């Protein structure tokens, strides 16, 4: 479960980076 949460957090960070130019 903890891994899934960390994975989601990493995914969110990646999405934020993708939004940045």
mmCIF file with all atom_site columns, C-alpha atoms in Angstrom:
data_model
loop_
_atom_site.group_PDB
_atom_site.id
_atom_site.type_symbol
_atom_site.label_atom_id
_atom_site.label_alt_id
_atom_site.label_comp_id
_atom_site.label_asym_id
_atom_site.label_entity_id
_atom_site.label_seq_id
_atom_site.pdbx_PDB_ins_code
_atom_site.Cartn_x
_atom_site.Cartn_y
_atom_site.Cartn_z
_atom_site.occupancy
_atom_site.B_iso_or_equiv
_atom_site.pdbx_formal_charge
_atom_site.auth_seq_id
_atom_site.auth_comp_id
_atom_site.auth_asym_id
_atom_site.auth_atom_id
_atom_site.pdbx_PDB_model_num
ATOM 1  C CA . UNK A 1 1  ? 0.000 0.000  0.000   1.00 0.00 ? 1  UNK A CA 1
ATOM 2  C CA . UNK A 1 2  ? 2.799 2.394  0.922   1.00 0.00 ? 2  UNK A CA 1
ATOM 3  C CA . UNK A 1 3  ? 4.447 1.691  -2.440  1.00 0.00 ? 3  UNK A CA 1
ATOM 4  C CA . UNK A 1 4  ? 1.233 2.571  -4.255  1.00 0.00 ? 4  UNK A CA 1
ATOM 5  C CA . UNK A 1 5  ? 1.005 5.867  -2.400  1.00 0.00 ? 5  UNK A CA 1
ATOM 6  C CA . UNK A 1 6  ? 4.624 6.689  -3.214  1.00 0.00 ? 6  UNK A CA 1
ATOM 7  C CA . UNK A 1 7  ? 4.012 5.734  -6.834  1.00 0.00 ? 7  UNK A CA 1
ATOM 8  C CA . UNK A 1 8  ? 1.046 8.117  -6.997  1.00 0.00 ? 8  UNK A CA 1
ATOM 9  C CA . UNK A 1 9  ? 3.122 10.909 -5.493  1.00 0.00 ? 9  UNK A CA 1
ATOM 10 C CA . UNK A 1 10 ? 5.855 10.308 -8.046  1.00 0.00 ? 10 UNK A CA 1
ATOM 11 C CA . UNK A 1 11 ? 3.246 10.336 -10.808 1.00 0.00 ? 11 UNK A CA 1
ATOM 12 C CA . UNK A 1 12 ? 1.905 13.673 -9.581  1.00 0.00 ? 12 UNK A CA 1
ATOM 13 C CA . UNK A 1 13 ? 5.413 15.123 -9.571  1.00 0.00 ? 13 UNK A CA 1
ATOM 14 C CA . UNK A 1 14 ? 5.943 13.892 -13.117 1.00 0.00 ? 14 UNK A CA 1
ATOM 15 C CA . UNK A 1 15 ? 2.668 15.474 -14.215 1.00 0.00 ? 15 UNK A CA 1
ATOM 16 C CA . UNK A 1 16 ? 3.651 18.787 -12.621 1.00 0.00 ? 16 UNK A CA 1
ATOM 17 C CA . UNK A 1 17 ? 6.992 18.669 -14.445 1.00 0.00 ? 17 UNK A CA 1
ATOM 18 C CA . UNK A 1 18 ? 5.179 17.926 -17.703 1.00 0.00 ? 18 UNK A CA 1
ATOM 19 C CA . UNK A 1 19 ? 3.041 21.047 -17.195 1.00 0.00 ? 19 UNK A CA 1
ATOM 20 C CA . UNK A 1 20 ? 6.172 23.161 -16.786 1.00 0.00 ? 20 UNK A CA 1
ATOM 21 C CA . UNK A 1 21 ? 7.653 24.344 -20.103 1.00 0.00 ? 21 UNK A CA 1
#
